[in-house]
XYZ file of C-alpha atoms in Angstrom:
564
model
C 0.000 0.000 0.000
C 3.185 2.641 0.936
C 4.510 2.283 -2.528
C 1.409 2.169 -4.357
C 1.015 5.635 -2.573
C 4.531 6.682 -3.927
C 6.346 5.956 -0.597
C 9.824 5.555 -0.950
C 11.131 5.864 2.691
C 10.348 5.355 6.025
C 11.712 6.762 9.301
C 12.291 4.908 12.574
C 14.137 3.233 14.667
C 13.459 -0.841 14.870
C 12.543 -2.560 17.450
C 10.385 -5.530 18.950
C 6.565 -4.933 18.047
C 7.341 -3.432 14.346
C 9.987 -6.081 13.793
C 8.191 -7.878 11.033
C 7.237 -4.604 9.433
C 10.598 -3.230 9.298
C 12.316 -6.883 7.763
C 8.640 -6.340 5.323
C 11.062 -3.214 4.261
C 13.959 -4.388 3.878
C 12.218 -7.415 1.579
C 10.743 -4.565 -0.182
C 13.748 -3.536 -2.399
C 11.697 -0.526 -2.851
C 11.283 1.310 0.790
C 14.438 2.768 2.261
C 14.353 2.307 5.909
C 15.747 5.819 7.718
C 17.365 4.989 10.877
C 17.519 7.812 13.392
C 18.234 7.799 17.181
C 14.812 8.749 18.837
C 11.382 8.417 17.298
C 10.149 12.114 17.716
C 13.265 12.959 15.422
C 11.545 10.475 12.868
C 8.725 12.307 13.059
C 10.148 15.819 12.609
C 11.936 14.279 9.612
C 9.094 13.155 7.998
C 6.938 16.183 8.711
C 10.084 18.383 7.076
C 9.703 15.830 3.744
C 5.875 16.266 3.651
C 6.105 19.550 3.555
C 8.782 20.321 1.145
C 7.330 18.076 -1.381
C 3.776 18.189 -0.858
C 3.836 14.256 -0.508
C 2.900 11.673 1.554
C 5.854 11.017 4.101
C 5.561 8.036 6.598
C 7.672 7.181 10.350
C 7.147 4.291 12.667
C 7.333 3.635 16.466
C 7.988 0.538 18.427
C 5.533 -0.391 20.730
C 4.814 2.045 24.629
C 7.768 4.263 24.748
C 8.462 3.705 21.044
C 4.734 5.689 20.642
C 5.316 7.996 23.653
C 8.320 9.429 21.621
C 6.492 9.211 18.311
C 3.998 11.473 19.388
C 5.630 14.581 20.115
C 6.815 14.955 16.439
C 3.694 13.322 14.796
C 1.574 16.350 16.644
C 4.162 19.057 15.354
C 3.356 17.516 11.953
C -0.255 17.296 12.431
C -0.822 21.015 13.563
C 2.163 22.411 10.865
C -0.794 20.292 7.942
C 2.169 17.914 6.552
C 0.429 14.852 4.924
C 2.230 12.150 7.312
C 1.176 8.518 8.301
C 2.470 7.288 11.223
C 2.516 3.079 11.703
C 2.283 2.989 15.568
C 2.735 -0.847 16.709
C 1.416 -2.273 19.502
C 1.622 -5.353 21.786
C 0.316 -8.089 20.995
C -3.333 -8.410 20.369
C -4.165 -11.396 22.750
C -2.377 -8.678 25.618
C -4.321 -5.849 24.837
C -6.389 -4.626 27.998
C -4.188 -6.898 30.513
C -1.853 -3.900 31.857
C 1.031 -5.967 29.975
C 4.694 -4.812 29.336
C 4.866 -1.804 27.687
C 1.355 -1.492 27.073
C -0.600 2.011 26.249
C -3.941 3.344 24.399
C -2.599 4.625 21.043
C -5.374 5.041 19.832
C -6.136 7.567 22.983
C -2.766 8.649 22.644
C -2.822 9.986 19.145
C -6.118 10.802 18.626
C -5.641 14.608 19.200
C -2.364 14.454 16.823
C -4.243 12.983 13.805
C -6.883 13.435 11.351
C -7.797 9.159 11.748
C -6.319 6.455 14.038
C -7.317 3.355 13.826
C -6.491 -0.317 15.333
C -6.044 -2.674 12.651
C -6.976 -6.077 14.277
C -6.684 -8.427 11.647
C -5.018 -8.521 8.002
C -8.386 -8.312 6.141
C -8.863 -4.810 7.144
C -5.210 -3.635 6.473
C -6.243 -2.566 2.683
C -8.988 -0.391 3.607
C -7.633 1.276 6.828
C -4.247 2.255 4.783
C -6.138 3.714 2.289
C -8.235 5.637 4.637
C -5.295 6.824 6.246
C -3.735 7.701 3.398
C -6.711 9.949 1.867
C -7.231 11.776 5.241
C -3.261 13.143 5.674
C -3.082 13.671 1.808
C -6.992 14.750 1.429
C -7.526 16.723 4.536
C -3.328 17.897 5.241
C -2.446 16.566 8.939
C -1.029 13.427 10.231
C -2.835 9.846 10.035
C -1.926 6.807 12.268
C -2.349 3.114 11.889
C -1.664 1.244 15.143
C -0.659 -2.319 14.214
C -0.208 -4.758 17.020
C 3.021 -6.958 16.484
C 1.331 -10.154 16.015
C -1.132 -8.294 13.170
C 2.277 -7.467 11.221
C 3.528 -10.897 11.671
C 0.574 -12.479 9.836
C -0.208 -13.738 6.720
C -1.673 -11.044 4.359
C -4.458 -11.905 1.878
C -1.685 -11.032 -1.045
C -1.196 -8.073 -3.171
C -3.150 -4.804 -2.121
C -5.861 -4.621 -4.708
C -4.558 -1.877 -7.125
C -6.465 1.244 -6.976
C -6.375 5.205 -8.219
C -5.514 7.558 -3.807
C -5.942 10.978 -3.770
C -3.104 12.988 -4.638
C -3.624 16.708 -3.048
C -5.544 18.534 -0.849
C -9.655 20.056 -2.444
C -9.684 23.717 -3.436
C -13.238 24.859 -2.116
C -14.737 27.701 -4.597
C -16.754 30.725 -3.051
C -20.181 31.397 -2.865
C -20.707 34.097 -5.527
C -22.687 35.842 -3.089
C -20.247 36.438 -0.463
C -17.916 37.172 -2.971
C -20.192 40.252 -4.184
C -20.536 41.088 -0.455
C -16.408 41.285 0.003
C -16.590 43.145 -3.201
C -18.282 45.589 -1.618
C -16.942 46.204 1.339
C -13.474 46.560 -0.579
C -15.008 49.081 -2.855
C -16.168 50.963 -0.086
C -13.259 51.041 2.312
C -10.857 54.055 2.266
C -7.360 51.831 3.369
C -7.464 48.290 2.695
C -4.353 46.074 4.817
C -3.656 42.333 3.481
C -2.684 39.885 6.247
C -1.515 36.536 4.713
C -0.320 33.541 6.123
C 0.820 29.871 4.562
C -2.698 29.244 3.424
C -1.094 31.641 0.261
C 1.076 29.330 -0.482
C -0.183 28.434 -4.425
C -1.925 31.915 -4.535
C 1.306 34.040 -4.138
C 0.494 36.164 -7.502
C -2.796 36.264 -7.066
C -2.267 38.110 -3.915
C 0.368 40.341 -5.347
C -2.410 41.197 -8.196
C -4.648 42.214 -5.601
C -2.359 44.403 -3.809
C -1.109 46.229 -7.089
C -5.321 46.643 -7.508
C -5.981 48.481 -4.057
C -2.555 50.166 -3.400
C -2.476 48.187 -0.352
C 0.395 47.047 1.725
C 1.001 43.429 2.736
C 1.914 41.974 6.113
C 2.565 38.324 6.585
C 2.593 35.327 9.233
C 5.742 33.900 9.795
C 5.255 30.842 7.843
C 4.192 33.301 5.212
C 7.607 34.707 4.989
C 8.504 32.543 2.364
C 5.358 32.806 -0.281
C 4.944 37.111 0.398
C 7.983 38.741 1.019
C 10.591 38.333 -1.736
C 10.067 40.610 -4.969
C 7.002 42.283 -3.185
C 6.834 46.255 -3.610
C 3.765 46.216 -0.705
C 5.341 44.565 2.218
C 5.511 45.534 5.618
C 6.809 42.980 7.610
C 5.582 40.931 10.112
C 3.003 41.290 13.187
C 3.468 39.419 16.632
C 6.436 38.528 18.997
C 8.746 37.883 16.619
C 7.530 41.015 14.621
C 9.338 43.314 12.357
C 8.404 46.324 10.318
C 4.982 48.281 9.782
C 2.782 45.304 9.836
C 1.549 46.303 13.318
C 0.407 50.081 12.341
C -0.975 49.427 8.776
C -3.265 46.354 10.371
C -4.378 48.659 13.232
C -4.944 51.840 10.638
C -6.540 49.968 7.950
C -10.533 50.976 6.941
C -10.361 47.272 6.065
C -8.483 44.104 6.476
C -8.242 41.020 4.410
C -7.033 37.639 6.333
C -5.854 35.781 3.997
C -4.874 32.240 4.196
C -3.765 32.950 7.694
C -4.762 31.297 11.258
C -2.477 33.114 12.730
C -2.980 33.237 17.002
C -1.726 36.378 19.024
C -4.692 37.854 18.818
C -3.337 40.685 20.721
C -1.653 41.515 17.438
C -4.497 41.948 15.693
C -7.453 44.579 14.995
C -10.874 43.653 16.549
C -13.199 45.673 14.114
C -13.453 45.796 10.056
C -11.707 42.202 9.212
C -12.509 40.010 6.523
C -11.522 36.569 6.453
C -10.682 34.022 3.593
C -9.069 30.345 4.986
C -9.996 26.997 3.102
C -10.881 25.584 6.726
C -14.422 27.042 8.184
C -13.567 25.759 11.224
C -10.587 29.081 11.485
C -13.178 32.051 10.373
C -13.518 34.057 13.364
C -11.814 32.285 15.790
C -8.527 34.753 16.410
C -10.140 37.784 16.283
C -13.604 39.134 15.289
C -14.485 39.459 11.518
C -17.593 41.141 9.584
C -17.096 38.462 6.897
C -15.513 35.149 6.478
C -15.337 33.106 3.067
C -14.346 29.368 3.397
C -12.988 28.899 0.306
C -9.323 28.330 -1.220
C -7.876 32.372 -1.249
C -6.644 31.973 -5.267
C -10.151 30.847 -6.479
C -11.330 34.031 -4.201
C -9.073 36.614 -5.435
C -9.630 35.504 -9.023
C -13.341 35.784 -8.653
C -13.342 39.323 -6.760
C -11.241 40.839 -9.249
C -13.648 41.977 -12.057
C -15.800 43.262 -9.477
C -13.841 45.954 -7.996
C -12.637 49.120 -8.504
C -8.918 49.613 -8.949
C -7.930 52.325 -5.871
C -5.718 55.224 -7.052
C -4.601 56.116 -3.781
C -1.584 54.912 -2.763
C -0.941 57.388 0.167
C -1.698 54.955 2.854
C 0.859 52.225 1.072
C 3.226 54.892 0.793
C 2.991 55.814 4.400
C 3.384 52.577 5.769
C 6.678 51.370 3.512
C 8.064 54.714 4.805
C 7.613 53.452 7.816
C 8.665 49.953 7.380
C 11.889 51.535 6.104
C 12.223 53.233 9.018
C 11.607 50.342 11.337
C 13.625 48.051 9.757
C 16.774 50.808 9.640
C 16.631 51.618 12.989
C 15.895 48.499 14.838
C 17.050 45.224 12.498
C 19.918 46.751 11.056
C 21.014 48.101 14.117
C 22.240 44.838 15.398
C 24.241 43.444 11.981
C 26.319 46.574 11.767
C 29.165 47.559 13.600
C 28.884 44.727 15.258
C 32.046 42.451 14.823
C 34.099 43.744 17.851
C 31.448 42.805 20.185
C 31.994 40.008 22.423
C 29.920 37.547 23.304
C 28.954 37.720 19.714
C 25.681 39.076 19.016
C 23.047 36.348 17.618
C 21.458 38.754 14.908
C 25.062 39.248 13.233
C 25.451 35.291 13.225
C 21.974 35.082 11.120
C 22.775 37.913 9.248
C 26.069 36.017 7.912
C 24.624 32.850 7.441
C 21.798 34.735 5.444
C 24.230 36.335 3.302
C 26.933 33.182 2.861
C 24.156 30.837 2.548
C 22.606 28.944 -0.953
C 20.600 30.600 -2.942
C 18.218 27.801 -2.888
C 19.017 26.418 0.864
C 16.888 24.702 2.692
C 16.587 26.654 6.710
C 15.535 24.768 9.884
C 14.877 26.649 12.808
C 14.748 25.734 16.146
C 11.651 27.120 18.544
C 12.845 29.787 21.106
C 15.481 32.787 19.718
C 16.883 31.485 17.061
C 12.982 31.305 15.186
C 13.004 35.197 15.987
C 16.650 35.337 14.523
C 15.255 33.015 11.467
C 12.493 35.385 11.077
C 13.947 38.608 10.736
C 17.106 38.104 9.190
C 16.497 35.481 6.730
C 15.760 36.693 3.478
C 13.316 34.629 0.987
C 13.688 34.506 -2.381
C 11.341 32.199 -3.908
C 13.900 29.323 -4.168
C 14.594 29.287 -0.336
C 12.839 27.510 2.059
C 12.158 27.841 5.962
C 10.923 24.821 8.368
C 10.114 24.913 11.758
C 7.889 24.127 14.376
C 5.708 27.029 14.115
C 2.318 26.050 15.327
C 3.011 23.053 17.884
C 6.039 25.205 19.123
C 8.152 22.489 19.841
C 12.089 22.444 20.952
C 14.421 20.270 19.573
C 12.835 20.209 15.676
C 15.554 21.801 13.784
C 18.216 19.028 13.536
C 15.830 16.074 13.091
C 14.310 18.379 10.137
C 17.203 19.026 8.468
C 17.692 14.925 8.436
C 14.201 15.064 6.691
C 14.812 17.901 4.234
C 18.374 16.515 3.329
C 17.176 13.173 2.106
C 14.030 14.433 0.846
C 16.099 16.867 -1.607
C 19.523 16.372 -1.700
C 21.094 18.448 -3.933
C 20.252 21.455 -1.721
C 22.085 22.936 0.948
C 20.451 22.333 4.430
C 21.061 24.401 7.180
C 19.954 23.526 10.646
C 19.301 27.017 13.058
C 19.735 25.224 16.536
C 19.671 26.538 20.120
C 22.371 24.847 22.556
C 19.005 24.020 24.383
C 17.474 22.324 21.169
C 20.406 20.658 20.182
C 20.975 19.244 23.806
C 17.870 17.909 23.479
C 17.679 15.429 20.198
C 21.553 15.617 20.408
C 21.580 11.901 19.166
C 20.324 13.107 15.732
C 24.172 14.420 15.223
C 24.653 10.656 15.070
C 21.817 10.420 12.516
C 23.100 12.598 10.017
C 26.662 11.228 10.376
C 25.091 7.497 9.615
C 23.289 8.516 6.221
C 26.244 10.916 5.086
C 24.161 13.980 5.034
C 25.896 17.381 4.495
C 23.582 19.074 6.961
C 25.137 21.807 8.410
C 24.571 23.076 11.820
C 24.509 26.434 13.257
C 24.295 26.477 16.962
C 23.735 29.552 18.726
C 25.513 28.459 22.303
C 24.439 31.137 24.711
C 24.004 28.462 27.873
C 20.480 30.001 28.184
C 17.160 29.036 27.326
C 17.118 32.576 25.918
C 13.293 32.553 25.486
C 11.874 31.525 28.407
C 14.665 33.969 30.325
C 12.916 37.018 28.440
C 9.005 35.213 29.372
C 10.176 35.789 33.226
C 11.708 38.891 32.714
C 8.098 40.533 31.035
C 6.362 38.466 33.988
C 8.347 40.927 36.587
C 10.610 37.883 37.473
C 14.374 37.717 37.585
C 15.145 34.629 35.497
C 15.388 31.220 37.214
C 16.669 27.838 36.292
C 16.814 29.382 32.628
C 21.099 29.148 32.212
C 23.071 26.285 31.828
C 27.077 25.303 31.771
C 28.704 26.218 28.840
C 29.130 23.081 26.523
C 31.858 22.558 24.100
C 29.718 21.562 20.764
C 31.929 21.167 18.593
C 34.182 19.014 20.838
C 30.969 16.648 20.716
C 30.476 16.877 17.190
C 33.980 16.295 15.853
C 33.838 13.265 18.161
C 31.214 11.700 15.748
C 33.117 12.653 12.718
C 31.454 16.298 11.992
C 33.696 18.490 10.523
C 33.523 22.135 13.040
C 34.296 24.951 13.964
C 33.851 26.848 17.267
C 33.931 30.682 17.171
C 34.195 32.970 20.225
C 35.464 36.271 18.829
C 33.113 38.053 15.909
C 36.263 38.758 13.598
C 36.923 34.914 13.086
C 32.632 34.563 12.510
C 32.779 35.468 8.730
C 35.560 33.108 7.747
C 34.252 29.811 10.013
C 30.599 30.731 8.620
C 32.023 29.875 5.134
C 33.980 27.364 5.698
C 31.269 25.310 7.349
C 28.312 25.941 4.502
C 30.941 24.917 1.747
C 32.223 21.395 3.768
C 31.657 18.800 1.712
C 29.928 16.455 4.884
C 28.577 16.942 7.954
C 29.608 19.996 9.660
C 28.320 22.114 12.599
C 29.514 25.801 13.694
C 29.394 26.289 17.349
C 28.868 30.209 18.115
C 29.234 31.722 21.631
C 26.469 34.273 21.849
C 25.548 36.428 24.106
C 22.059 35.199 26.611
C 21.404 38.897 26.653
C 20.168 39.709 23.176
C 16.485 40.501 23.500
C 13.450 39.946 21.267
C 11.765 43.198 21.360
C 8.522 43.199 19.110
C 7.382 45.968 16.743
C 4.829 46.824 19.432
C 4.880 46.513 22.475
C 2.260 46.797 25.594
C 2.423 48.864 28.752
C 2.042 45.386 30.843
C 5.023 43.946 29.176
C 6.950 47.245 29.474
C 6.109 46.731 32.989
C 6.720 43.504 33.885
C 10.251 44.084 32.226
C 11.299 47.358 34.645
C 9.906 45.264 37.487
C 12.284 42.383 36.620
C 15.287 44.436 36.282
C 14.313 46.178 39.666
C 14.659 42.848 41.367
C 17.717 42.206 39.817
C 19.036 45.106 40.748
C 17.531 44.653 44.513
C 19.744 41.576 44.733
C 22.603 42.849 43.984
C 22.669 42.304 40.338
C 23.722 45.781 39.688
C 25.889 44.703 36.567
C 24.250 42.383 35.583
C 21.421 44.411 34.853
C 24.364 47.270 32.800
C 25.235 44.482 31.121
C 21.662 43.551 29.686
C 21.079 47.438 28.630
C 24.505 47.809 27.166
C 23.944 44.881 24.805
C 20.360 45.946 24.088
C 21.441 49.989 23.779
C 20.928 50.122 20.038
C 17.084 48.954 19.960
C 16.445 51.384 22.833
């Protein structure tokens, strides 16, 4: 059934229960079994495959713990909509319900994490729950799971899978031609029109653009609609939210009108509360961030293409003007502010790190980020181009993704470069992965952004009111450990050797991982920002300070000076 579906790997690691499925694979002489060192990590990497090419990508999980660490990546794929089946085996059938060895509910377990689970019981039904799982991850874009008790996959089957025609892609929902008149409308009659997108743009990039060019209006994105609306656009304004950049905030909040475009996105302290229209192929997302006067379920190209004849090109562009002024501004001041003049300042500053890796990397390279700083980092200094791509674990939020991605997003396409953004936090975490990519060859390249902090949750306390606790770590020697398991490195302390080790690391031929002392003090400061959290922030320092932490509070200013 996997290669009838066009499966050509699978990601795991072996192990009792799913024994006579994985010696099925290596019988196949088709399937390539992927051996990595925990089974989340399988589970990023397939996720990272799925999405890059759109396909079906499938990992596998030993029965109890085997699951238990399947999970965490299989709900990361689930929630980021990347078509993955997951083969979850189980004890033995005639054990099931006995409190035996290792036993667990997977069915319980990953219902939440999937769009079907399903016990297969006996071989007869094997045919028609594969396909089933199949269609939903492809059909409905999410994570399936087929839980397949050992002595199920050590059974006879009833012989070839009968051959028939799965679904290939997701279904492209047209509007109502009634709603569409209504948006067309409201457009018409709005002074200042905003467009939000998100990833749900992803196949109606030009469309959008066309729109745009038709109302003078500027364009703010999601995060994971960085890559589709950014690059060659002439009405962007950055991002909204934490990890915010630009004039996205002020021409959302200014707009007569705003169009929500493909986008789910969830701070919905970032966005306006009156005068929103929404367009997502998913009914279930209408309304459910922030309040909207319309919503259109309905794929966003089919909408634009049927709201264009009916409205009436704006001649305006004063508002757009103002707010790329603006975004000009923003981004001089505050992004630019930390790449420039910066390579005499020690610890090394994390921005001028992604700034060189932006600028030394592939034209076409493939970026994984890890959650916590380095996904702001990835955000605001990574430029798109339309050949670039940028994975991460944007919706579950999950630490640890980046490396286990890249293993994905190297075997799914390797001729490109694959660069894996990781936070000494991350990378301690799924650590073993290093091994992974060492095993298969893969010229992944690592960029680790060693601060001894987990830098994100530091700056949570800090905008609490609390002094950071339990947040720092020792420092740890990366490269040591990598270049014990055959990576070629480099470890960088002062900014002036940065350029040269940056380079030499993205053009290894192999495995190879740069391991960059940065600074824990570098601060994600958002393109707006509330009283409360400007608040809780001079309350945290003042505690520091209270406990004698005089310097250390100079020390966080002094490195933060420029945004101020």
């Amino acid at each position: 059934m996997l290669v009838q579906a066009g499966v050509t790997r699978v990601y795991g690691l072996v192990g009792d229960s799913l024994n006579a499925f994985s010696d099925a694979v290596r019988r196949s002489g088709t399937l390539e079994w992927v051996h990595v060192h925990h089974e989340e990590g399988a589970a990023f990497a397939a996720s990272a495959e799925a999405q890059l090419t759109g396909r079906l990508a499938v990992c596998a999980g030993s029965c109890g713990p085997g699951n238990t660490h399947l999970l965490q990546g299989v709900m990361d794929a689930h929630r980021s909509g990347a078509p993955v089946l997951a083969l979850a085996s189980h004890i033995t059938s005639t054990q099931i319900g006995t409190s035996f060895f290792q036993e667990t509910k997977p069915e319980v377990l990953f219902a939440q994490a999937s769009h079907y689970c399903e016990l297969v019981s006996q071989p007869a039904q094997l045919a028609r729950t594969a396909r089933a799982a199949i269609q939903n991850a492809v059909g409905k874009g999410g994570a399936a799971v087929l839980v397949l008790p050992g002595d199920v996959l050590g059974a006879d089957s009833a012989g070839s899978p009968p051959a028939s025609a799965l679904v290939a892609s997701r279904p492209k929902p047209v509007p109502d031609e009634a709603a569409v008149a209504e948006l067309a409308e409201r457009i018409n009659a709005a002074g200042k029109v905003t467009i939000f997108g998100g990833i749900g743009c992803a196949e109606s990039r030009q469309e959008v653009l066309q729109l745009a060019a038709w109302l003078e209006a500027p364009v703010g994105h999601t995060l994971r609609g960085k890559d589709v609306l950014q690059y060659d656009n002439p009405y962007d304004v950055g991002m909204t939210g934490l990890l915010g950049y630009g004039a996205c905030y002020k021409a959302l909040h200014e707009a007569d009108l705003v169009l929500l475009l493909g986008t789910d996105f969830p701070y919905n302290d970032f966005l306006p509360t009156r005068h929103n229209v929404q367009v997502d192929i998913d009914p279930a997302r209408l309304g459910r961030r922030a309040p909207i006067s319309q919503g259109i379920a309905a794929d966003v190209g089919h909408t634009i293409r049927a709201l264009l004849p009916l409205l009436r090109e704006k001649k305006d562009r004063s508002f757009l003007d103002e707010m790329l002024r603006e975004h000009e501004h923003a981004i001089g001041t505050g992004l630019e502010a930390y790449t420039h003049d910066v390579d005499h300042l020690v610890p090394i500053h994390p921005e001028y790190v992604a700034a060189l890796v932006d600028e030394l990397a592939d034209d076409d390279a493939i970026f994984t980020a890890d959650t916590g700083m380095c996904c702001t980092w990835a955000a605001r200094y990574l430029t798109p181009n339309g050949r670039r791509r940028l994975l991460g674990s944007f919706v579950h939020g999950s630490m640890a993704n980046a490396l286990p991605m890249a293993v994905g997003a190297q075997i799914a396409q390797p001729g490109r470069q694959v660069v894996s953004l990781s936070g000494d936090g991350g990378l301690a975490m799924l650590m073993g992965e290093l091994l992974t990519v060492k095993t298969h060859r893969l010229p992944v390249k690592v960029v680790v952004f060693n601060n001894s902090s987990l830098a994100m949750v530091r700056l949570e306390m800090m905008v609490a009111g609390d002094p950071p606790f339990e947040t720092d770590h020792d420092m740890v020697d990366y490269a040591a450990i990598a270049a014990g398991a055959g990576f070629f490195t480099r470890r960088v302390t002062e900014p002036a050797d940065l350029r040269e080790a940056v380079g030499q690391v993205l053009a290894h031929d192999g495995p190879a991982l740069l391991d960059v002392v940065t600074t824990a003090d570098a601060l994600e400061v958002p393109s707006h920002l509330t009283l409360e959290e400007a608040r809780g922030f001079a309350l945290s320092m003042g505690k520091i300070v209270l406990k004698g932490g005089v310097s250390e509070a100079w020390k966080l200013a002094r490195t933060n000076l420029r945004n101020l």
